[in-house]
Tab-separated table of C-alpha atoms and ligand atoms in Angstrom:
chain	number	residue	atom	x	y	z
A	20	MET	CA	-2.269	-16.177	26.475
A	21	GLU	CA	-5.303	-18.594	26.752
A	22	ILE	CA	-5.830	-20.854	29.693
A	23	LYS	CA	-7.116	-24.352	29.306
A	24	LYS	CA	-9.800	-25.877	31.630
A	25	GLN	CA	-8.458	-28.648	33.792
A	26	THR	CA	-10.906	-31.345	35.132
A	27	SER	CA	-8.801	-33.344	37.730
A	28	LEU	CA	-5.259	-32.295	39.238
A	29	ARG	CA	-2.966	-35.024	40.728
A	30	GLY	CA	0.414	-35.703	41.617
A	31	GLU	CA	3.425	-33.673	43.098
A	32	ILE	CA	4.727	-30.396	42.643
A	33	SER	CA	7.730	-28.559	43.862
A	34	VAL	CA	7.664	-24.754	43.754
A	35	PRO	CA	10.432	-22.389	43.069
A	36	GLY	CA	12.339	-20.811	46.180
A	37	ASP	CA	11.004	-18.126	48.552
A	38	LYS	CA	11.192	-14.951	46.724
A	39	SER	CA	11.753	-12.768	49.856
A	40	ILE	CA	14.346	-15.147	51.390
A	41	SER	CA	16.198	-15.583	47.886
A	42	HIS	CA	16.597	-11.625	47.982
A	43	ARG	CA	17.996	-11.613	51.457
A	44	ALA	CA	20.238	-14.439	50.696
A	45	VAL	CA	21.956	-12.788	48.011
A	46	MET	CA	22.304	-9.269	50.010
A	47	PHE	CA	23.499	-10.720	53.302
A	48	GLY	CA	25.773	-12.988	51.536
A	49	SER	CA	27.236	-9.867	49.675
A	50	LEU	CA	27.766	-8.217	53.037
A	51	ALA	CA	29.345	-11.450	54.383
A	52	ASN	CA	32.972	-12.579	54.878
A	53	GLY	CA	33.512	-15.549	52.377
A	54	THR	CA	31.382	-17.635	49.876
A	55	THR	CA	27.749	-18.026	50.728
A	56	ARG	CA	26.100	-21.168	48.756
A	57	ILE	CA	22.486	-20.748	48.238
A	58	THR	CA	20.428	-23.790	46.857
A	59	HIS	CA	16.844	-23.750	45.660
A	60	PHE	CA	17.515	-19.920	44.598
A	61	LEU	CA	14.467	-18.057	42.843
A	62	ASN	CA	15.597	-17.380	39.345
A	63	GLY	CA	12.941	-14.873	38.705
A	64	ALA	CA	13.381	-11.442	37.221
A	65	ASP	CA	13.069	-10.009	40.635
A	66	CYS	CA	15.643	-11.854	42.354
A	67	LEU	CA	17.999	-11.332	39.296
A	68	SER	CA	17.672	-7.827	39.714
A	69	THR	CA	19.033	-7.998	43.155
A	70	ILE	CA	21.941	-9.891	41.894
A	71	SER	CA	22.433	-7.545	39.248
A	72	CYS	CA	22.822	-4.427	41.590
A	73	PHE	CA	25.255	-6.360	43.875
A	74	ARG	CA	27.327	-7.122	40.813
A	75	ARG	CA	27.415	-3.573	39.981
A	76	MET	CA	28.705	-2.676	43.423
A	77	GLY	CA	31.645	-5.298	42.784
A	78	ILE	CA	30.619	-8.610	44.121
A	79	ASP	CA	31.402	-11.793	42.245
A	80	ILE	CA	28.075	-13.899	42.138
A	81	GLU	CA	28.109	-17.224	40.175
A	82	GLN	CA	25.144	-18.642	39.022
A	83	THR	CA	24.583	-22.232	37.950
A	84	GLU	CA	21.419	-24.430	37.549
A	85	GLN	CA	21.874	-26.072	41.232
A	86	GLU	CA	23.180	-23.242	43.138
A	87	ILE	CA	24.409	-19.584	43.622
A	88	LEU	CA	27.772	-18.637	44.857
A	89	VAL	CA	28.019	-15.035	46.408
A	90	HIS	CA	31.567	-14.234	47.609
A	91	GLY	CA	30.977	-11.688	49.821
A	92	LYS	CA	33.312	-8.864	50.802
A	93	GLY	CA	31.989	-8.080	54.179
A	94	LEU	CA	29.843	-5.311	55.573
A	95	HIS	CA	32.179	-2.454	54.289
A	96	GLY	CA	33.104	-4.415	50.937
A	97	LEU	CA	30.754	-2.831	48.616
A	98	CYS	CA	32.366	-0.473	45.986
A	99	ALA	CA	30.681	2.729	44.142
A	100	PRO	CA	28.513	1.381	41.332
A	101	ARG	CA	29.602	3.038	37.706
A	102	GLU	CA	26.189	2.802	36.412
A	103	ILE	CA	22.636	3.274	37.986
A	104	LEU	CA	21.356	0.150	39.902
A	105	ASP	CA	18.468	-1.127	37.989
A	106	VAL	CA	15.939	-2.588	40.372
A	107	GLY	CA	13.632	-3.681	37.644
A	108	ASN	CA	9.918	-4.473	39.003
A	109	SER	CA	11.460	-5.324	42.455
A	110	GLY	CA	10.149	-3.151	45.601
A	111	THR	CA	11.786	-5.656	48.018
A	112	THR	CA	15.234	-4.770	46.090
A	113	THR	CA	14.609	-1.278	46.105
A	114	ARG	CA	13.435	-0.664	49.639
A	115	LEU	CA	16.256	-3.288	51.325
A	116	ILE	CA	19.053	-2.063	49.169
A	117	SER	CA	18.421	1.536	50.079
A	118	GLY	CA	18.828	0.606	53.940
A	119	ILE	CA	22.283	-0.624	52.786
A	120	LEU	CA	23.263	2.023	50.485
A	121	ALA	CA	22.537	4.363	52.950
A	122	GLY	CA	25.367	4.017	55.343
A	123	GLN	CA	28.022	3.253	52.241
A	124	ASN	CA	30.631	5.940	51.898
A	125	PHE	CA	29.698	6.502	48.315
A	126	VAL	CA	26.951	7.951	46.094
A	127	SER	CA	24.541	5.450	44.311
A	128	GLU	CA	21.142	5.905	42.268
A	129	LEU	CA	18.479	3.330	42.153
A	130	ASN	CA	15.793	3.210	39.198
A	131	GLY	CA	13.418	0.751	37.807
A	132	ASP	CA	10.467	0.246	35.513
A	133	ALA	CA	7.300	2.035	35.440
A	134	SER	CA	5.654	0.113	38.152
A	135	ILE	CA	8.530	0.984	40.568
A	136	GLN	CA	8.805	4.473	39.361
A	137	SER	CA	4.948	5.005	41.020
A	138	ARG	CA	5.409	3.046	44.091
A	139	PRO	CA	5.885	4.927	47.456
A	140	MET	CA	9.367	5.348	48.870
A	141	LYS	CA	8.634	8.148	51.456
A	142	ARG	CA	8.028	4.991	53.893
A	143	ILE	CA	11.625	4.353	53.638
A	144	MET	CA	12.932	7.852	53.091
A	145	THR	CA	11.348	9.206	56.281
A	146	PRO	CA	13.302	6.654	58.839
A	147	LEU	CA	16.348	6.853	56.541
A	148	LEU	CA	16.218	10.622	56.947
A	149	SER	CA	15.684	10.475	60.744
A	150	MET	CA	19.012	8.547	61.015
A	151	GLY	CA	20.649	11.093	59.105
A	152	ALA	CA	20.804	9.638	55.867
A	153	ASP	CA	20.989	11.484	52.627
A	154	ILE	CA	18.323	10.258	50.155
A	155	VAL	CA	16.665	12.108	47.718
A	156	SER	CA	13.769	11.169	45.337
A	157	VAL	CA	15.152	12.227	42.163
A	158	LYS	CA	11.908	13.770	40.637
A	159	ASP	CA	10.607	15.003	44.081
A	160	ASN	CA	7.629	12.852	43.919
A	161	GLY	CA	8.400	10.412	46.522
A	162	CYS	CA	9.424	7.454	44.188
A	163	ALA	CA	12.160	6.023	42.267
A	164	PRO	CA	14.573	7.146	40.967
A	165	LEU	CA	16.538	7.480	44.428
A	166	ARG	CA	19.727	9.159	44.725
A	167	ILE	CA	21.636	7.933	47.933
A	168	SER	CA	24.652	9.511	49.500
A	169	GLY	CA	26.036	7.320	51.616
A	170	ARG	CA	27.191	8.530	55.096
A	171	PRO	CA	27.534	7.529	58.854
A	172	LEU	CA	24.214	7.051	60.309
A	173	HIS	CA	22.629	7.538	63.811
A	174	ALA	CA	20.856	5.117	65.675
A	175	VAL	CA	16.779	5.675	66.131
A	176	HIS	CA	14.015	3.930	67.437
A	177	TYR	CA	11.313	4.363	64.668
A	178	ASN	CA	7.371	3.631	65.049
A	179	SER	CA	6.417	2.402	61.368
A	180	PRO	CA	2.889	3.412	60.381
A	181	VAL	CA	2.841	0.330	58.032
A	182	ALA	CA	3.113	-3.155	58.922
A	183	SER	CA	5.890	-3.556	56.138
A	184	ALA	CA	8.585	-5.851	56.144
A	185	GLN	CA	10.311	-4.251	53.498
A	186	VAL	CA	10.362	-0.984	55.693
A	187	LYS	CA	11.478	-2.559	58.747
A	188	SER	CA	14.207	-4.373	57.093
A	189	CYS	CA	15.691	-1.183	55.031
A	190	VAL	CA	15.986	0.381	58.840
A	191	LEU	CA	17.467	-2.685	60.297
A	192	LEU	CA	19.809	-2.924	57.530
A	193	ALA	CA	20.619	0.980	57.791
A	194	GLY	CA	20.888	0.411	61.452
A	195	MET	CA	24.203	-2.296	60.530
A	196	TYR	CA	25.819	1.208	59.816
A	197	ALA	CA	24.685	3.490	62.670
A	198	ASP	CA	26.194	4.463	65.717
A	199	GLY	CA	24.290	2.588	68.375
A	200	ILE	CA	21.097	0.101	68.772
A	201	THR	CA	18.398	0.858	66.113
A	202	SER	CA	14.898	-0.498	66.396
A	203	VAL	CA	11.695	-0.779	64.666
A	204	THR	CA	8.176	-1.060	66.094
A	205	GLU	CA	5.382	-2.106	63.511
A	206	PRO	CA	1.575	-1.951	63.978
A	207	VAL	CA	1.353	-5.528	63.248
A	208	LEU	CA	4.031	-8.169	62.852
A	209	SER	CA	5.147	-8.568	59.231
A	210	ARG	CA	7.504	-11.160	57.709
A	211	ASN	CA	10.521	-11.901	59.847
A	212	HIS	CA	13.085	-13.535	57.286
A	213	THR	CA	15.347	-10.323	57.538
A	214	GLU	CA	15.660	-11.137	61.452
A	215	ILE	CA	16.115	-14.838	61.314
A	216	MET	CA	18.556	-14.706	58.493
A	217	LEU	CA	20.879	-11.787	59.705
A	218	ASN	CA	21.035	-13.714	63.095
A	219	TYR	CA	21.970	-16.995	60.958
A	220	PHE	CA	25.056	-14.969	59.336
A	221	GLY	CA	26.142	-14.012	62.755
A	222	ALA	CA	24.316	-10.371	63.735
A	223	ASP	CA	22.416	-9.660	66.859
A	224	VAL	CA	18.821	-9.280	66.104
A	225	THR	CA	16.238	-9.377	68.997
A	226	SER	CA	12.740	-9.577	68.773
A	227	ASP	CA	10.225	-8.666	71.257
A	228	GLY	CA	6.727	-8.688	70.030
A	229	THR	CA	6.494	-6.185	67.018
A	230	THR	CA	9.706	-4.454	67.798
A	231	ALA	CA	12.981	-5.608	66.174
A	232	SER	CA	16.166	-4.314	67.312
A	233	ILE	CA	19.843	-4.636	65.632
A	234	ILE	CA	23.263	-3.923	67.336
A	235	PRO	CA	25.556	-2.176	64.860
A	236	GLU	CA	28.598	-3.384	63.001
A	237	PRO	CA	27.920	-6.900	62.922
A	238	VAL	CA	30.535	-9.152	61.494
A	239	LEU	CA	28.663	-11.466	58.989
A	240	GLU	CA	30.184	-14.644	57.988
A	241	ALA	CA	29.082	-16.734	55.022
A	242	LYS	CA	26.529	-19.599	55.436
A	243	ASP	CA	24.926	-21.972	53.234
A	244	ILE	CA	21.261	-21.374	52.514
A	245	LYS	CA	18.570	-23.705	51.591
A	246	VAL	CA	15.647	-21.567	50.135
A	247	PRO	CA	12.313	-23.206	51.023
A	248	GLY	CA	9.513	-23.280	48.472
A	249	ASP	CA	7.590	-20.072	48.220
A	250	ILE	CA	4.369	-20.112	49.988
A	251	SER	CA	3.196	-17.283	47.766
A	252	SER	CA	3.722	-19.332	44.678
A	253	ALA	CA	2.446	-22.561	46.482
A	254	ALA	CA	-1.002	-20.584	46.967
A	255	TYR	CA	-1.635	-20.959	43.207
A	256	PHE	CA	-1.755	-24.556	43.494
A	257	ILE	CA	-3.452	-24.656	47.247
A	258	ALA	CA	-6.350	-22.920	45.453
A	259	ALA	CA	-6.549	-25.067	42.221
A	260	GLY	CA	-6.246	-28.055	44.232
A	261	LEU	CA	-9.080	-26.948	46.669
A	262	LEU	CA	-11.303	-25.894	43.821
A	263	THR	CA	-10.789	-28.320	40.796
A	264	PRO	CA	-13.001	-31.396	41.324
A	265	ASN	CA	-11.537	-34.973	41.988
A	266	SER	CA	-8.113	-33.521	42.903
A	267	GLU	CA	-5.347	-34.396	45.360
A	268	ILE	CA	-2.123	-32.833	45.091
A	269	LEU	CA	0.986	-32.745	47.168
A	270	ILE	CA	3.129	-29.681	47.189
A	271	LYS	CA	6.504	-30.290	48.577
A	272	ASN	CA	8.768	-28.603	50.805
A	273	VAL	CA	6.853	-25.253	51.457
A	274	GLY	CA	7.840	-22.497	53.784
A	275	ILE	CA	5.243	-22.300	56.292
A	276	ASN	CA	6.777	-19.288	58.717
A	277	PRO	CA	3.833	-18.438	60.770
A	278	THR	CA	4.650	-14.696	59.463
A	279	ARG	CA	3.410	-15.941	56.025
A	280	ASP	CA	1.030	-18.871	56.544
A	281	GLY	CA	-2.247	-16.621	56.399
A	282	ILE	CA	-3.231	-18.452	53.330
A	283	LEU	CA	-3.310	-21.748	55.195
A	284	ARG	CA	-5.458	-20.365	57.874
A	285	VAL	CA	-7.949	-18.870	55.674
A	286	CYS	CA	-8.259	-21.941	53.229
A	287	ARG	CA	-8.973	-24.171	56.357
A	288	ASP	CA	-11.725	-21.327	57.485
A	289	MET	CA	-13.292	-21.704	54.163
A	290	GLY	CA	-13.501	-25.456	54.282
A	291	GLY	CA	-10.115	-26.172	52.679
A	292	ASP	CA	-8.615	-29.482	53.101
A	293	ILE	CA	-5.090	-29.211	53.702
A	294	THR	CA	-2.470	-31.669	55.536
A	295	LEU	CA	0.884	-30.639	56.567
A	296	LEU	CA	3.297	-33.620	56.161
A	297	ASN	CA	7.012	-33.901	56.795
A	298	ALA	CA	7.099	-30.650	59.108
A	299	SER	CA	10.982	-29.580	59.651
A	300	ASP	CA	12.665	-26.585	60.932
A	301	ASP	CA	16.013	-25.384	59.902
A	302	GLY	CA	15.487	-21.950	60.974
A	303	GLU	CA	12.541	-21.237	58.473
A	304	PRO	CA	9.730	-23.943	59.031
A	305	THR	CA	8.803	-26.065	56.045
A	306	ALA	CA	6.055	-28.709	55.199
A	307	ASP	CA	4.791	-30.650	52.442
A	308	LEU	CA	0.795	-29.826	51.771
A	309	LEU	CA	-1.424	-32.227	50.855
A	310	VAL	CA	-4.659	-30.234	49.189
A	311	ARG	CA	-7.840	-31.951	48.607
A	312	THR	CA	-10.779	-30.945	46.233
A	313	SER	CA	-13.264	-29.095	49.012
A	314	SER	CA	-16.123	-27.191	49.008
A	315	LEU	CA	-15.588	-23.906	50.028
A	316	ARG	CA	-17.664	-21.117	51.983
A	317	GLY	CA	-16.799	-17.375	52.387
A	318	THR	CA	-15.026	-15.788	55.127
A	319	THR	CA	-13.999	-12.528	56.502
A	320	VAL	CA	-10.182	-11.805	56.343
A	321	GLY	CA	-8.899	-8.736	58.135
A	322	GLY	CA	-6.876	-7.393	61.219
A	323	GLU	CA	-3.713	-9.242	62.220
A	324	ILE	CA	-3.575	-11.995	59.509
A	325	ILE	CA	-3.182	-9.388	56.817
A	326	PRO	CA	0.575	-8.997	56.574
A	327	ALA	CA	0.764	-12.687	56.845
A	328	LEU	CA	-1.105	-13.066	53.364
A	329	ILE	CA	-1.066	-10.018	51.708
A	330	ASP	CA	0.513	-11.251	48.551
A	331	GLU	CA	-2.050	-14.011	48.481
A	332	ILE	CA	-5.315	-11.645	48.148
A	333	PRO	CA	-5.235	-11.806	44.420
A	334	MET	CA	-5.741	-15.764	45.062
A	335	ILE	CA	-7.883	-15.415	47.774
A	336	ALA	CA	-10.165	-12.955	45.818
A	337	VAL	CA	-10.717	-15.609	43.128
A	338	MET	CA	-11.197	-18.387	45.535
A	339	ALA	CA	-14.132	-16.364	47.195
A	340	ALA	CA	-15.753	-15.832	43.810
A	341	PHE	CA	-15.951	-19.497	43.419
A	342	ALA	CA	-16.828	-20.285	47.109
A	343	GLU	CA	-20.659	-20.176	48.662
A	344	GLY	CA	-21.263	-17.077	50.342
A	345	THR	CA	-19.915	-13.639	51.103
A	346	THR	CA	-16.202	-13.013	51.748
A	347	ILE	CA	-14.898	-9.670	53.025
A	348	ILE	CA	-11.437	-8.770	53.015
A	349	LYS	CA	-10.619	-5.409	54.691
A	350	ASP	CA	-7.720	-3.761	56.399
A	351	ALA	CA	-5.661	-4.566	53.320
A	352	ARG	CA	-5.283	-0.860	52.209
A	353	GLU	CA	-1.619	-1.912	51.152
A	354	LEU	CA	-2.969	-3.603	48.384
A	355	LYS	CA	-3.375	-0.312	46.388
A	356	VAL	CA	0.423	0.008	46.301
A	357	LYS	CA	1.547	-3.298	45.104
A	358	GLU	CA	3.100	-4.229	41.677
A	359	SER	CA	-0.537	-2.771	40.537
A	360	ASN	CA	-3.306	-1.587	42.536
A	361	ARG	CA	-4.692	-5.119	43.376
A	362	ILE	CA	-7.980	-3.731	44.881
A	363	GLU	CA	-9.045	-2.088	41.533
A	364	VAL	CA	-7.428	-4.686	39.259
A	365	MET	CA	-9.068	-7.668	41.102
A	366	VAL	CA	-12.572	-5.971	40.901
A	367	GLU	CA	-12.189	-4.985	37.436
A	368	ASN	CA	-11.239	-8.419	36.003
A	369	LEU	CA	-13.444	-10.636	38.428
A	370	LYS	CA	-16.391	-8.427	37.152
A	371	ARG	CA	-15.182	-9.267	33.651
A	372	MET	CA	-15.728	-13.067	34.895
A	373	GLY	CA	-19.387	-12.375	36.038
A	374	ALA	CA	-18.525	-12.158	39.604
A	375	ASP	CA	-20.509	-10.181	42.260
A	376	ILE	CA	-17.797	-7.948	43.712
A	377	GLU	CA	-17.280	-4.455	44.975
A	378	ALA	CA	-14.143	-2.724	45.956
A	379	ALA	CA	-13.836	-0.982	49.431
A	380	ASP	CA	-11.181	1.559	50.478
A	381	ASP	CA	-9.375	-1.324	52.353
A	382	GLY	CA	-10.258	-4.443	50.436
A	383	MET	CA	-13.292	-5.855	48.632
A	384	ILE	CA	-16.496	-7.790	49.198
A	385	ILE	CA	-17.239	-10.535	47.261
A	386	ARG	CA	-20.591	-12.488	46.843
A	387	GLY	CA	-19.586	-16.002	45.924
A	388	GLY	CA	-21.756	-18.204	43.774
A	389	ALA	CA	-22.445	-16.286	40.732
A	390	PRO	CA	-22.041	-18.190	37.720
A	391	LEU	CA	-18.411	-17.345	36.217
A	392	HIS	CA	-17.077	-17.675	32.517
A	393	GLY	CA	-13.557	-16.980	30.954
A	394	ALA	CA	-12.873	-13.392	29.958
A	395	VAL	CA	-9.849	-11.094	28.713
A	396	ILE	CA	-8.076	-10.367	31.724
A	397	ASP	CA	-5.713	-7.364	31.904
A	398	SER	CA	-2.965	-8.327	34.327
A	399	HIS	CA	-1.655	-4.911	34.567
A	400	LEU	CA	1.716	-6.601	34.153
A	401	ASP	CA	1.136	-7.746	37.854
A	402	HIS	CA	2.351	-11.406	38.162
A	403	ARG	CA	0.088	-12.110	41.006
A	404	VAL	CA	-2.878	-11.137	39.185
A	405	ALA	CA	-1.965	-13.185	36.112
A	406	MET	CA	-1.297	-16.262	38.158
A	407	SER	CA	-4.633	-15.678	40.234
A	408	PHE	CA	-6.654	-15.468	37.067
A	409	ALA	CA	-4.735	-18.431	35.327
A	410	VAL	CA	-5.970	-20.622	38.426
A	411	ALA	CA	-9.581	-19.322	37.370
A	412	GLY	CA	-9.063	-19.986	33.791
A	413	THR	CA	-8.631	-23.717	34.583
A	414	LEU	CA	-11.770	-23.532	36.493
A	415	CYS	CA	-14.498	-22.193	34.221
A	416	GLU	CA	-16.087	-22.546	30.917
A	417	GLY	CA	-15.382	-19.969	28.215
A	418	THR	CA	-12.120	-18.698	26.814
A	419	MET	CA	-9.805	-17.294	29.441
A	420	ASP	CA	-7.103	-14.945	27.779
A	421	ILE	CA	-4.591	-13.273	30.102
A	422	GLU	CA	-2.946	-10.051	28.846
A	423	GLY	CA	0.837	-9.512	29.830
A	424	ALA	CA	0.533	-13.233	30.917
A	425	GLU	CA	4.388	-13.403	30.852
A	426	CYS	CA	4.870	-11.199	33.816
A	427	VAL	CA	4.849	-14.319	35.774
A	428	ASN	CA	8.413	-14.170	35.009
A	429	ILE	CA	8.746	-11.936	38.062
A	430	SER	CA	8.271	-15.064	40.455
A	431	TYR	CA	7.679	-18.158	38.681
A	432	PRO	CA	9.085	-18.525	35.292
A	433	ASP	CA	7.781	-21.848	34.852
A	434	PHE	CA	4.467	-20.897	36.029
A	435	TYR	CA	2.116	-22.251	33.007
A	436	LYS	CA	4.081	-25.249	32.483
A	437	ASP	CA	3.784	-26.653	36.083
A	438	LEU	CA	-0.039	-25.531	36.365
A	439	TYR	CA	-0.467	-27.984	33.318
A	440	SER	CA	1.623	-30.808	34.978
A	441	LEU	CA	-0.889	-31.710	37.071
A	442	GLY	CA	-3.861	-32.221	34.736
A	443	LYS	CA	-5.242	-35.262	33.442
B	656	S3P	C1	8.235	-8.361	51.133
B	656	S3P	C2	7.312	-7.882	51.697
B	656	S3P	C3	6.154	-7.399	51.538
B	656	S3P	C4	5.559	-8.190	50.276
B	656	S3P	C5	6.462	-8.283	49.253
B	656	S3P	C6	7.610	-8.935	49.622
B	656	S3P	C7	9.573	-8.737	51.580
B	656	S3P	O1	5.987	-6.064	51.174
B	656	S3P	O2	4.342	-7.883	49.888
B	656	S3P	O3	6.107	-9.078	48.139
B	656	S3P	O4	10.584	-9.511	50.904
B	656	S3P	O5	10.095	-8.191	52.382
B	656	S3P	P1	5.718	-4.723	52.402
B	656	S3P	O6	6.513	-4.874	53.000
B	656	S3P	O7	5.766	-3.683	51.470
B	656	S3P	O8	4.489	-5.358	52.748
């Protein structure tokens, strides 16, 4: 797909619902008693994979334009799936559902696309096995397909070597089926949507610094959930608004949970003009973001902020290439095990655009200011790579052609339409 240059962006936009929160709303709604009503749900392929998995386990889920209705059957209401649970491209579906499946009284098998079959699952197998779970990597390579024979679980305290909300959530969800209090400590606090939403449904999850604990056998009751706009999707418009000349855009109703707002902190550090308006807090804090053209300078991104912006690093790398001065991204080894190896893929494609960039083992170094031009971009079917380079394409001369551009369906089906909706 060829991307058109934009000279000025003006107006308002609403981004789709948060992906992490949409997944959890379907999962926890399925395990609650009664009907959970979800509005502003993300109708992207990943969240649809979660819906399809729970349907296969006997949960009735109704989808209309306006809302999703999940007719939950309680903590022990799932039934054995007759087919393999297809998780598609979704790491969140795979890792969170595994925690739930570990505590059921049936056998299930999970599998997904080529990307999912190469992503590390040992990180959830290790804590689940320590809880007494029976979980096997069918090809014995530490990846999906996974076969899980559900059984009663033991409570553990797990010290996670990675700051990963997927690992933390997997263990907490398994902990609902354990014989005592289960807790997880992570090196740095990762996104805490599981803790917030489980408590909203009636569970007892406590958080103390980087440790989260859950009391088993919670009685979850159905809820109404209004999913905030996804800050990870807003990131593309934040970058476009800051970098496109003569621009002012308002991004409505964006989730600004402090475990997710690293992109705002980094953009401000780079000199970005972003104002928060209409802040509110309904469990998950939200605000409208007013973004104006700014001249950006390089910065260093590393340490504790990384989990709060891990999915935004492809966009940050592109912004850094357009900024003046050097940007160092470090402590971000996790980039290698996302939907693609995002260190390699960002370096390869930014070089094609003429950027001065080098890969590091835990990130990248970008010397901004080199003249950039359109190029043929290989998205490696990674939605965040495709969207980051689409923004780059609106900013530079020469044709920007994105291969595999349709992979934005994973998290943002209307992305290209929305991107052009603000142009003059
Ligand atoms: C997610 C957690 C993050 C993030 C992913 C969504 C979640 O992954 O990259 O897109 O919903 O819990 P990790 O937990 O592997 O860091």
